[in-house]
CSV table of C-alpha atoms and ligand atoms in Angstrom, one decimal:
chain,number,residue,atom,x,y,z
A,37,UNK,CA,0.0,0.0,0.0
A,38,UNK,CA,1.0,3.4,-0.6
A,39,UNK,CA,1.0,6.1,2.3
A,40,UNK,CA,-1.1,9.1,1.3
A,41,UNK,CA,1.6,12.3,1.9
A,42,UNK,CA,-0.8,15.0,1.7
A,43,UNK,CA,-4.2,15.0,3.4
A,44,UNK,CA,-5.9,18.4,2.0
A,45,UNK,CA,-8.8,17.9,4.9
A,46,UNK,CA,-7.1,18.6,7.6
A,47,UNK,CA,-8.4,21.9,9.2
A,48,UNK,CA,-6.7,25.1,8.3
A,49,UNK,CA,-4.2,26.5,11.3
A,50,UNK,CA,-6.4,27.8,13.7
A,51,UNK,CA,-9.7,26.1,13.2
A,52,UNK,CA,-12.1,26.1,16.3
A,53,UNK,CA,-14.9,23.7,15.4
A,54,UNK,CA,-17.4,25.3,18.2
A,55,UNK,CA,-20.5,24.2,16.4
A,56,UNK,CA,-23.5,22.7,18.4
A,57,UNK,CA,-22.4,19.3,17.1
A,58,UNK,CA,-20.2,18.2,16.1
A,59,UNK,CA,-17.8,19.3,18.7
A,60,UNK,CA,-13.9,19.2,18.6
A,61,UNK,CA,-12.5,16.0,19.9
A,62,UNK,CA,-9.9,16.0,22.6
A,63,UNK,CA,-6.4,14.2,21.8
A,64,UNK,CA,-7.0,11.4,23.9
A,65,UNK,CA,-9.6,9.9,22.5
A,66,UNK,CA,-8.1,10.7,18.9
A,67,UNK,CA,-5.7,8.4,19.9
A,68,UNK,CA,-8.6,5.9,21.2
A,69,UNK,CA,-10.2,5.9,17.8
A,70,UNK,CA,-7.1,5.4,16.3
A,71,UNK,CA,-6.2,2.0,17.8
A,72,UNK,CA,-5.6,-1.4,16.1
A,73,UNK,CA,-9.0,-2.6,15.3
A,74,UNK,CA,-9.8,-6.4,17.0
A,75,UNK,CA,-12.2,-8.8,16.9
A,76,UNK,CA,-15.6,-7.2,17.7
A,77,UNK,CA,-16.4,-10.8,19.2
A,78,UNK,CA,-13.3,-11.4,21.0
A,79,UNK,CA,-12.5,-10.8,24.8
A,80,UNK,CA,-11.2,-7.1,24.6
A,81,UNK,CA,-14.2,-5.8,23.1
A,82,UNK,CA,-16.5,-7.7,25.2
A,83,UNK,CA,-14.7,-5.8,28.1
A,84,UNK,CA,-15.1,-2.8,26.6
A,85,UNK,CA,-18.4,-2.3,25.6
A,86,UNK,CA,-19.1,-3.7,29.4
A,87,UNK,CA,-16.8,-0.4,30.8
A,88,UNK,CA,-18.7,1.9,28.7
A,89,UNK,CA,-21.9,0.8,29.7
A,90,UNK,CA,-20.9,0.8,33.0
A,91,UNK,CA,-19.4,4.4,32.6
A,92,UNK,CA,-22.3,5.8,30.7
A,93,UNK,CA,-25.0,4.3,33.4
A,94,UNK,CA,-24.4,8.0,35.9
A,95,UNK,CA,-24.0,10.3,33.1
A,96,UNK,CA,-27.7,9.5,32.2
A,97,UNK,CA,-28.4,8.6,36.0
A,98,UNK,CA,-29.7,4.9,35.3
A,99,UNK,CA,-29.4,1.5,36.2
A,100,UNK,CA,-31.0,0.6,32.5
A,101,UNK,CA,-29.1,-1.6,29.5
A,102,UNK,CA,-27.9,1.0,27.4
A,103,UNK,CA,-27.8,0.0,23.9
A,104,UNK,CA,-25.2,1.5,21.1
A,105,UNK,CA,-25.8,1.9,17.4
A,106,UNK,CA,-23.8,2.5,14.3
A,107,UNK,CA,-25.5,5.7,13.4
A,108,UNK,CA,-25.9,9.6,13.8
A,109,UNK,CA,-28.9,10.7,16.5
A,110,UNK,CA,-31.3,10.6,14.1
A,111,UNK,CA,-30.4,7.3,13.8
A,112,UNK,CA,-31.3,6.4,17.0
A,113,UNK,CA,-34.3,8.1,17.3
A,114,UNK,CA,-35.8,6.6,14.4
A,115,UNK,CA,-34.4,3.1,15.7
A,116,UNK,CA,-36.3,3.8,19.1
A,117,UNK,CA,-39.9,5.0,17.7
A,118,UNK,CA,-39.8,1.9,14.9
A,119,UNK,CA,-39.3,-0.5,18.3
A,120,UNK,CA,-42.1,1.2,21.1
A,121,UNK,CA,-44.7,2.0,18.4
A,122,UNK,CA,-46.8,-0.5,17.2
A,123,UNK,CA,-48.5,0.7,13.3
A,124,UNK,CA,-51.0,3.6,13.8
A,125,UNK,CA,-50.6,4.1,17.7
A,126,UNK,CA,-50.8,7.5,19.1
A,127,UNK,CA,-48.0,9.3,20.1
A,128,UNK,CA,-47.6,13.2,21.2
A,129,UNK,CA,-45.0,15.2,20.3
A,130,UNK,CA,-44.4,18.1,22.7
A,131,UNK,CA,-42.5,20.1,20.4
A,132,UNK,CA,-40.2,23.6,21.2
A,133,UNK,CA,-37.9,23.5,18.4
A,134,UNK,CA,-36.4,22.3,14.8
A,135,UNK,CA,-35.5,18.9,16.6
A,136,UNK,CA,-38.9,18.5,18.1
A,137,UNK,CA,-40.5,18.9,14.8
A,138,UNK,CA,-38.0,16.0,13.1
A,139,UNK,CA,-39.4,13.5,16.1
A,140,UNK,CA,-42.7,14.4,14.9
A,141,UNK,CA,-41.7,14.1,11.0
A,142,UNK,CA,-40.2,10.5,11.9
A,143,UNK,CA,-43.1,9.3,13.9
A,144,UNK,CA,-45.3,10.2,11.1
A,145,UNK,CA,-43.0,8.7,8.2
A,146,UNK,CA,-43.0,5.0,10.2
A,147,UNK,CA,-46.8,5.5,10.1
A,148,UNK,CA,-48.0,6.4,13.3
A,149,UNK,CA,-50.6,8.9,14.3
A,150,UNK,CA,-48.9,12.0,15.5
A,151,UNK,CA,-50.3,14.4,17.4
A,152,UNK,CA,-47.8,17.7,17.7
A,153,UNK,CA,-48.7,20.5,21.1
A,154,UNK,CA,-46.2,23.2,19.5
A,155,UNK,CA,-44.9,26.0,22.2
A,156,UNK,CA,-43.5,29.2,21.4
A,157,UNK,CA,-39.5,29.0,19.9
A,158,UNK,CA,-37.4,30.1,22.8
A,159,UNK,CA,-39.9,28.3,25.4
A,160,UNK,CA,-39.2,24.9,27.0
A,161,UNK,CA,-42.6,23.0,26.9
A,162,UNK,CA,-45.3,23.4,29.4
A,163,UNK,CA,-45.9,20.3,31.8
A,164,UNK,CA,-49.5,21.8,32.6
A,165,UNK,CA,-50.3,21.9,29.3
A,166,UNK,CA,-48.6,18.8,28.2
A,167,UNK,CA,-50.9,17.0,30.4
A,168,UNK,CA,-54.0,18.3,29.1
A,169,UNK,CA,-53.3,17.0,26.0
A,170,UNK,CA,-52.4,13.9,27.2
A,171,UNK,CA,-55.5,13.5,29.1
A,172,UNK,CA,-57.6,13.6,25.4
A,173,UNK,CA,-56.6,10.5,24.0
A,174,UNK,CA,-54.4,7.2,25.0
A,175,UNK,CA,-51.0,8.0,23.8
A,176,UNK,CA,-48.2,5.6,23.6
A,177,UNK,CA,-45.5,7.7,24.0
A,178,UNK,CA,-44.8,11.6,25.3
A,179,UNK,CA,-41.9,12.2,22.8
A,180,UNK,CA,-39.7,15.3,23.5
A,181,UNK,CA,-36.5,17.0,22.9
A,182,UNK,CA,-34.2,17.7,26.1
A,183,UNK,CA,-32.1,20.1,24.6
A,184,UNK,CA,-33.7,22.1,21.7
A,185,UNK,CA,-30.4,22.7,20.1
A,186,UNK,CA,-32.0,25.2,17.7
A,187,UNK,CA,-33.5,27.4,20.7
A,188,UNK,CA,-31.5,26.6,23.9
A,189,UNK,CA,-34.7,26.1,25.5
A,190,UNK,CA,-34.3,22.6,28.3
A,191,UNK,CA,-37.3,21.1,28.8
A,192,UNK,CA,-38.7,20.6,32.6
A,193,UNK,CA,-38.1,16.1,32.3
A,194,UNK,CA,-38.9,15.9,35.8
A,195,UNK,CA,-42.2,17.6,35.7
A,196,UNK,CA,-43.2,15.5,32.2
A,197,UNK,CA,-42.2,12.6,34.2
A,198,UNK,CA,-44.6,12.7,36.1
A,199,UNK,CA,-47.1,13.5,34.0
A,200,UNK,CA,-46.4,9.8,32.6
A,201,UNK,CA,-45.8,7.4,35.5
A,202,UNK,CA,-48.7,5.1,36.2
A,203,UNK,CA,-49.9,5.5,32.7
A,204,UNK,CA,-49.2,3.6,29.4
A,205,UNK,CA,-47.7,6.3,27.9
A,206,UNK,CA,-43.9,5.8,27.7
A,207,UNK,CA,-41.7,9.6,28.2
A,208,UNK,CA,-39.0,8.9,25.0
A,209,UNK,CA,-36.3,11.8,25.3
A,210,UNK,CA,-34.0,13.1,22.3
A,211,UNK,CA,-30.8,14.2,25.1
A,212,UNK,CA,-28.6,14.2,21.9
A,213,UNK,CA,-27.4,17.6,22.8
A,214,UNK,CA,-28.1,17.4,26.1
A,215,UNK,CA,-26.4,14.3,27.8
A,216,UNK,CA,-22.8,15.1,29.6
A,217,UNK,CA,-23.3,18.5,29.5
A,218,UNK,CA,-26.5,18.9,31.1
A,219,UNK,CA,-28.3,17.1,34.1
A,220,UNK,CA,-30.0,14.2,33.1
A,221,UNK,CA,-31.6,12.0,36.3
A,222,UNK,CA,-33.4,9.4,33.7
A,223,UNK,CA,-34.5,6.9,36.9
A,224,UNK,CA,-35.2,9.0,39.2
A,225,UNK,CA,-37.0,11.8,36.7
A,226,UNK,CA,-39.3,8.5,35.4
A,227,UNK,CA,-37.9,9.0,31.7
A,228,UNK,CA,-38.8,5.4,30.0
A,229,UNK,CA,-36.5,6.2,27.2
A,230,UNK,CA,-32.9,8.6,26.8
A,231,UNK,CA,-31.5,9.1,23.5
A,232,UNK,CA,-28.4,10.4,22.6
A,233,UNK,CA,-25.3,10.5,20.6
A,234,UNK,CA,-21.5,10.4,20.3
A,235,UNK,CA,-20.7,13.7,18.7
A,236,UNK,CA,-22.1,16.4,21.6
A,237,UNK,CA,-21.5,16.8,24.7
A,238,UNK,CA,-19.3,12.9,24.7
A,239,UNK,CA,-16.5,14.6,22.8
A,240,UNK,CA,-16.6,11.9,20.1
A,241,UNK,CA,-16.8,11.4,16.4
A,242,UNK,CA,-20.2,11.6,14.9
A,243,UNK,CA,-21.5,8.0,14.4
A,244,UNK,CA,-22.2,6.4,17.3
A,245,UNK,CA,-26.1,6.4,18.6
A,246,UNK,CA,-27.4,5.3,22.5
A,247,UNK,CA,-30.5,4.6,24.2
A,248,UNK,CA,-31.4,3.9,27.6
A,249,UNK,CA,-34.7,1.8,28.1
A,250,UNK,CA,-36.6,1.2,31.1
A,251,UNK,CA,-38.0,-1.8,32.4
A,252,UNK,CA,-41.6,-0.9,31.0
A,253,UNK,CA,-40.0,0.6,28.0
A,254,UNK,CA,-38.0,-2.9,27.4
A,255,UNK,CA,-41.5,-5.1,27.5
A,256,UNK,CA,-43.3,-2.3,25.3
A,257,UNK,CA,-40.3,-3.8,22.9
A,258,UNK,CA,-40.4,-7.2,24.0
A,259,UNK,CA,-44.1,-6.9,22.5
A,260,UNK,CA,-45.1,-8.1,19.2
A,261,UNK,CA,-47.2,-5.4,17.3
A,262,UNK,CA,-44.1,-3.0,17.1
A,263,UNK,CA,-42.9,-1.5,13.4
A,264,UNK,CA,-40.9,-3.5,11.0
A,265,UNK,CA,-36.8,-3.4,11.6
A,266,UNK,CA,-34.5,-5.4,11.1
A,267,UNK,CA,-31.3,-3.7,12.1
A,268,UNK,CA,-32.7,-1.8,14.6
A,269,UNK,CA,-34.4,-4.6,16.1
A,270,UNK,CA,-33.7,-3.6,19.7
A,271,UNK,CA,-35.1,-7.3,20.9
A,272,UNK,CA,-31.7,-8.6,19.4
A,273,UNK,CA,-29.9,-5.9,20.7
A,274,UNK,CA,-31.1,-6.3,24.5
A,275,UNK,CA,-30.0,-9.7,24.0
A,276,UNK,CA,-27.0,-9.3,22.8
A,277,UNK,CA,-26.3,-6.6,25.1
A,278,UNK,CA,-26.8,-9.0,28.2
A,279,UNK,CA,-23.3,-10.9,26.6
A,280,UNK,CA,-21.6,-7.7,25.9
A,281,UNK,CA,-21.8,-7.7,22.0
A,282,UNK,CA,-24.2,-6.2,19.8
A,283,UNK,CA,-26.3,-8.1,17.3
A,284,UNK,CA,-24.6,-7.2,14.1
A,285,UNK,CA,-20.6,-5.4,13.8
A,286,UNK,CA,-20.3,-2.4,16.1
A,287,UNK,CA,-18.6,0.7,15.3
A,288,UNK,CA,-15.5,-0.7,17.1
A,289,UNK,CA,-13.1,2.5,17.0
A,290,UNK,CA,-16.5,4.7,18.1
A,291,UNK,CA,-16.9,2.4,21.2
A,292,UNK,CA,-13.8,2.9,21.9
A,293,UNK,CA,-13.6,6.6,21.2
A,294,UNK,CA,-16.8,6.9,23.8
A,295,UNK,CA,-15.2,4.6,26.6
A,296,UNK,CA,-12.2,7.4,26.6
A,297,UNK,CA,-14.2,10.2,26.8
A,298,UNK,CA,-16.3,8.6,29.2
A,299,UNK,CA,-12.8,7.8,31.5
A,300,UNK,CA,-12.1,12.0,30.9
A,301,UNK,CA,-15.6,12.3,32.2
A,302,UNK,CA,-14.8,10.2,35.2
A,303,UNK,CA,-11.8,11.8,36.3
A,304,UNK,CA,-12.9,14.8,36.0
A,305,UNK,CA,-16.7,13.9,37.8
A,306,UNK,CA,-19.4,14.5,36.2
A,307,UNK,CA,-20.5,17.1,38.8
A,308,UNK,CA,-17.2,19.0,37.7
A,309,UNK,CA,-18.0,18.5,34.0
A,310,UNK,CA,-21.8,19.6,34.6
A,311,UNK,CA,-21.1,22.8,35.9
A,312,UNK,CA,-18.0,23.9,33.6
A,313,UNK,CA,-20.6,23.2,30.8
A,314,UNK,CA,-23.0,25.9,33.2
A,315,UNK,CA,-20.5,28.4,34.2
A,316,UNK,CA,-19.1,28.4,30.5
A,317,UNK,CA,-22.3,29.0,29.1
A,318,UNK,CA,-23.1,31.9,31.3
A,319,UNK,CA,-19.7,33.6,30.6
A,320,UNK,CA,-20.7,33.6,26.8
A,321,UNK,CA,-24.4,34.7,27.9
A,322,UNK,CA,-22.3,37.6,29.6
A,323,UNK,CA,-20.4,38.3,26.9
A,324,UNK,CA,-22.7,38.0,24.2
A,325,UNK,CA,-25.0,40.4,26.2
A,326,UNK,CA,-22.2,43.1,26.7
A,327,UNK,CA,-21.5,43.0,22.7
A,328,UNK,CA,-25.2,44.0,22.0
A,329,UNK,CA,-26.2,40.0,21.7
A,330,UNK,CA,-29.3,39.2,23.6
A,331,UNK,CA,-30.1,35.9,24.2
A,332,UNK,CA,-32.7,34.4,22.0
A,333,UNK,CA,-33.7,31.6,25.1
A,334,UNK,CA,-36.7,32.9,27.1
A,335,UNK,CA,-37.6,29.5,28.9
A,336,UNK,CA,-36.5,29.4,32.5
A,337,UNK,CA,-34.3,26.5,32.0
A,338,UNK,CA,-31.7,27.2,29.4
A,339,UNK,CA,-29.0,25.4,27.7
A,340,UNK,CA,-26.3,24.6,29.4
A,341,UNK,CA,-24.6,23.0,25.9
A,342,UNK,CA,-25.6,25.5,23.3
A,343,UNK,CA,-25.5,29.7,23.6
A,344,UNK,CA,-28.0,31.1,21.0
A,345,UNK,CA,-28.0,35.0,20.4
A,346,UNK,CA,-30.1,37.0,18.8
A,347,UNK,CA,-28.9,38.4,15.5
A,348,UNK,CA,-28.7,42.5,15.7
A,349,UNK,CA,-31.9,43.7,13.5
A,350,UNK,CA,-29.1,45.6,11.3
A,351,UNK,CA,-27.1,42.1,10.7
A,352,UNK,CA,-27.7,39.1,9.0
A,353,UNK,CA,-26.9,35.4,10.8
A,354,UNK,CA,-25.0,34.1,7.8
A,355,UNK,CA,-22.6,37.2,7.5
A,356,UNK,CA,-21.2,36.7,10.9
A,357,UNK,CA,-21.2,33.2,10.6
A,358,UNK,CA,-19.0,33.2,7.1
A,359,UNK,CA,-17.1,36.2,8.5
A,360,UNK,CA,-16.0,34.2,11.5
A,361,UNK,CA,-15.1,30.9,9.2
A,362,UNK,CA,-13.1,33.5,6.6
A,363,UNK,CA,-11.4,35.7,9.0
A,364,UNK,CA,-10.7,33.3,12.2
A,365,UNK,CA,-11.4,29.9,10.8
A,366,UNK,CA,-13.9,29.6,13.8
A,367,UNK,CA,-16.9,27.6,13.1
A,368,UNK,CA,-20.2,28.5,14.7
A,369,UNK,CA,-23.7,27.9,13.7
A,370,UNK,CA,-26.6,29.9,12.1
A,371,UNK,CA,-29.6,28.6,11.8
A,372,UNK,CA,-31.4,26.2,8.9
A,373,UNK,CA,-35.2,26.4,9.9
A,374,UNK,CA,-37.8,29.2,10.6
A,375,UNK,CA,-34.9,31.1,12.3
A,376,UNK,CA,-32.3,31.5,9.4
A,377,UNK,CA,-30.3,34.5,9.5
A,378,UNK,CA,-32.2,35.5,13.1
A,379,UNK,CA,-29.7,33.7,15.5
A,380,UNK,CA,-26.4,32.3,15.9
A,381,UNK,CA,-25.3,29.5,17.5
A,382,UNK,CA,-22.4,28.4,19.6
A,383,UNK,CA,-22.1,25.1,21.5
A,384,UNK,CA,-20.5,24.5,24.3
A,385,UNK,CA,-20.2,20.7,24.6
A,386,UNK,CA,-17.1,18.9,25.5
A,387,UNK,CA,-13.7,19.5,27.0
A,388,UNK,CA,-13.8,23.2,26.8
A,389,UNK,CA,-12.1,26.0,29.3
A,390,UNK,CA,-12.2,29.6,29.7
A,391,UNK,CA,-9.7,30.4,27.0
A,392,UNK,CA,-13.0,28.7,24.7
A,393,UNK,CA,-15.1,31.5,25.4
A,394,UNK,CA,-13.1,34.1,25.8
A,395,UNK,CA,-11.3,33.3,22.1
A,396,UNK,CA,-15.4,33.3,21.1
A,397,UNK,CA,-16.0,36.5,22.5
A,398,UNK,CA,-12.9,38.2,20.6
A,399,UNK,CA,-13.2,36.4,17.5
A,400,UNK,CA,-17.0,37.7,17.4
A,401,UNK,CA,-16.3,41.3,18.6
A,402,UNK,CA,-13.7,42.0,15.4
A,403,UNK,CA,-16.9,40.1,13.2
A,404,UNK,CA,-19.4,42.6,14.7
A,405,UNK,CA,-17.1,45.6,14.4
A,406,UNK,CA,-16.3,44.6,9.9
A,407,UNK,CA,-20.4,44.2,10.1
A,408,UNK,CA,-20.3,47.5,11.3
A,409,UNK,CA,-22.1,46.8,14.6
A,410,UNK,CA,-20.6,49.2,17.3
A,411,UNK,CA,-19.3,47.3,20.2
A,412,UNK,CA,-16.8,48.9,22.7
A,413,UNK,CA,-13.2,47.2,22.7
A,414,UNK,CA,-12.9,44.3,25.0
A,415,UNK,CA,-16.4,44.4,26.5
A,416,UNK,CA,-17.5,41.1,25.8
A,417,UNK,CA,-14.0,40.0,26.9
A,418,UNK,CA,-14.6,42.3,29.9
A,419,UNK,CA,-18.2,41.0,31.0
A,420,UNK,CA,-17.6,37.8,30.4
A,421,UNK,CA,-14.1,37.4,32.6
A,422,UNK,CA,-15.8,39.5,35.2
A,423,UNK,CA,-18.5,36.7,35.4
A,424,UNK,CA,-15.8,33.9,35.5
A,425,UNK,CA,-14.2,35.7,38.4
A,426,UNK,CA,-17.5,36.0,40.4
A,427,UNK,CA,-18.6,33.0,39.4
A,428,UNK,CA,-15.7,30.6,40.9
A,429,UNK,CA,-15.6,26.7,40.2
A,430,UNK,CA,-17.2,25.1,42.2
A,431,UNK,CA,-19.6,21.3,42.3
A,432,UNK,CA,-23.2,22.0,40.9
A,433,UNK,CA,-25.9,22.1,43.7
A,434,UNK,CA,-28.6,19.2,43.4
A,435,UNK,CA,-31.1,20.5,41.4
A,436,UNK,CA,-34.9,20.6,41.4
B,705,PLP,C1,-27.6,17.0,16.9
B,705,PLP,C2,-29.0,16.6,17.3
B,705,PLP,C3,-29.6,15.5,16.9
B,705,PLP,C4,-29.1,14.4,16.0
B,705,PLP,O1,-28.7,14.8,14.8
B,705,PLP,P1,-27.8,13.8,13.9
B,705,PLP,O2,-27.3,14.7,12.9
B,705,PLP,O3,-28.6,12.8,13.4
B,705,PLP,O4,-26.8,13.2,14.9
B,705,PLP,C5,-30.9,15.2,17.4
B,705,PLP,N1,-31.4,16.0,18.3
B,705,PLP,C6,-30.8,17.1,18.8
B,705,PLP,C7,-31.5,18.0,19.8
B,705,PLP,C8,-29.6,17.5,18.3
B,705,PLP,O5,-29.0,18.6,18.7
């Protein structure tokens, strides 16, 4: 074989990848995915699916099999509805965002009858009014997105869970961008179903899909009047999960990509990891604010993965995007739904620091000042270092 000399896709010098997904992927687990590959039957991959199961069980606060896909989130969340829906059952979609909306759209494409209770971009669903709806008809599953990537908006999981318990309908959770940057207590929060991904808040590669099922969300599986799949049959996968394999070849290199970031996650603790994600988040939200940048979030719980601003009625979204790829090689996100050109986006999943936001903050004061919006020297700099030095590390209190 010949060695390629020249790879022309590696990122310019520079390059800060600070999209909402995917996110930049830390050295070590690189060097993870980079590994001899080995027999995904054999004894060291047995071992290490076990670890990552084991290490991913109190980053979605569960005792549940967790089960791992080759696939993107989508992936997974098509996977999940094709296994708890039987043909032409009812399921409600409580719906704040773009990713809401695609729950809905893949319910409906696998044929069953969606109803959609739509709140206000910005807002985080309404348990009151979730449950209202819920009382009108016998719903299957409560589907909803944890962490409406194209809003910030969190939803309130704890008060739809327990809208759900003691019923038949099953809470199903898209956490994609949610899960290792922001809280997620999936047994004790009653949340039958958590999916998620590898390329978010886990610091990995896009490719690699997850679910967590409950008990009663394993024999609504178990049953027989569920969707056609074959792949994503997740009977095969629960049983091949109990021997630490998975029915068909796994994405070796992303398992093992996840168990490092999982170990990083570990060492650090996840209460550590939860509230750098917070405390980073809110230096940007100070920032942002002190460049002329309001927050585009109105719910009370808001992203602790994902910073979206407003877009000054005198800009356009896309301009400061491009301008921020062209003149810093710094890649944030607009928007591609309703919203286009009205917000940007900036994530803040993974193994980030202070230096993150405050390189964000500069890179998008010089971008403002070329678009001609007036911002003072240094004052999103300013604001948001002042927050970091009020706002000192420390462990996240228990919430709710
Ligand atoms: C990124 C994301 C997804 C998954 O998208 P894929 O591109 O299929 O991985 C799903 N839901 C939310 C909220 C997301 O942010």
């Amino acid at each position: 074989m010949t060695a390629v000399q020249h790879d022309p896709f590696t990122p310019p010098p520079g390059y800060r990848l600070r999209l909402p997904g995917p996110t930049e992927v830390p050295e070590a687990v690189r060097a993870a995915l980079a590994r001899p590959m080995i027999n995904h039957r054999g004894p060291e991959f047995r071992a290490m699916l076990a670890e990552t199961e084991e290490l991913i069980r109190p980053v979605l606060g569960t005792q549940n099999p967790v089960i791992f896909l080759a696939g993107s989130g989508t992936a997974a969340m098509e996977a999940t509805l094709a296994n708890i829906l039987a043909p032409g059952e009812r399921v409600l979609v409580a719906s704040h965002g773009q990713f809401g909306e695609r729950f809905a759209e893949i319910a409906r494409c696998l044929g069953a009858e969606v109803d959609v209770v739509e709140f206000t971009w910005g807002e985080a669903p309404d348990p009151a009014v979730v449950g209202a709806k819920l009382a009108e008809a016998d719903y299957g599953a409560l589907l909803v997105t944890h962490n409406e990537s194209s809003t910030g908006a969190v939803a309130d999981l704890a008060g739809l869970g327990r809208l759900t318990q003691g019923t038949r309908t099953l809470l199903v959770t898209d956490s994609v961008s949610g899960l290792a940057g922001l809280e997620m207590r999936q047994d004790e929060w009653g949340v039958d179903v958590v999916v998620s991904a590898s390329q978010k808040a886990l610091m990995c590669p896009p490719g690699l899909g997850l679910v967590s099922l409950s008990e009663r969300a394993r024999a609504r599986v178990m049953r027989n009047e569920a969707m056609p799949r074959f792949f994503f049959d997740f009977r095969k996968a629960l049983t091949a999960a109990e021997k630490h394999e998975t029915p068909f070849t796994p994405s070796v290199s992303h398992v093992a990509g996840l168990h490092m970031a999982l170990k990083m996650i570990e060492a650090e603790t996840l209460p550590k990891v939860l509230s750098r994600h917070r405390r980073l988040a809110d230096a940007l939200r100070a920032g942002g604010a002190a460049m002329g940048l309001s927050e585009f979030t109105r719910a009370s719980r808001r992203s602790t993965t994902v910073v979206v601003f407003e877009v000054p009625a005198s800009l356009q979204g896309g301009d400061i995007v491009r301008l921020m790829y062209q003149r810093h090689a710094c890649v944030i996100a607009g928007a591609r739904n309703r919203l286009q050109g009205r917000v940007i986006r900036i994530g803040v999943m993974g193994g980030h620091n202070e230096g993150t936001i405050l390189t964000d903050l500069v890179q998008l004061e010089s971008v403002l000042r070329e678009l001609g919006h007036p911002v003072a020297a240094g004052a999103g700099v300013a604001a948001a270092a002042a927050f970091l030095a009020g706002a000192p590390e420390k462990v996240a209190q228990a919430a709710e």
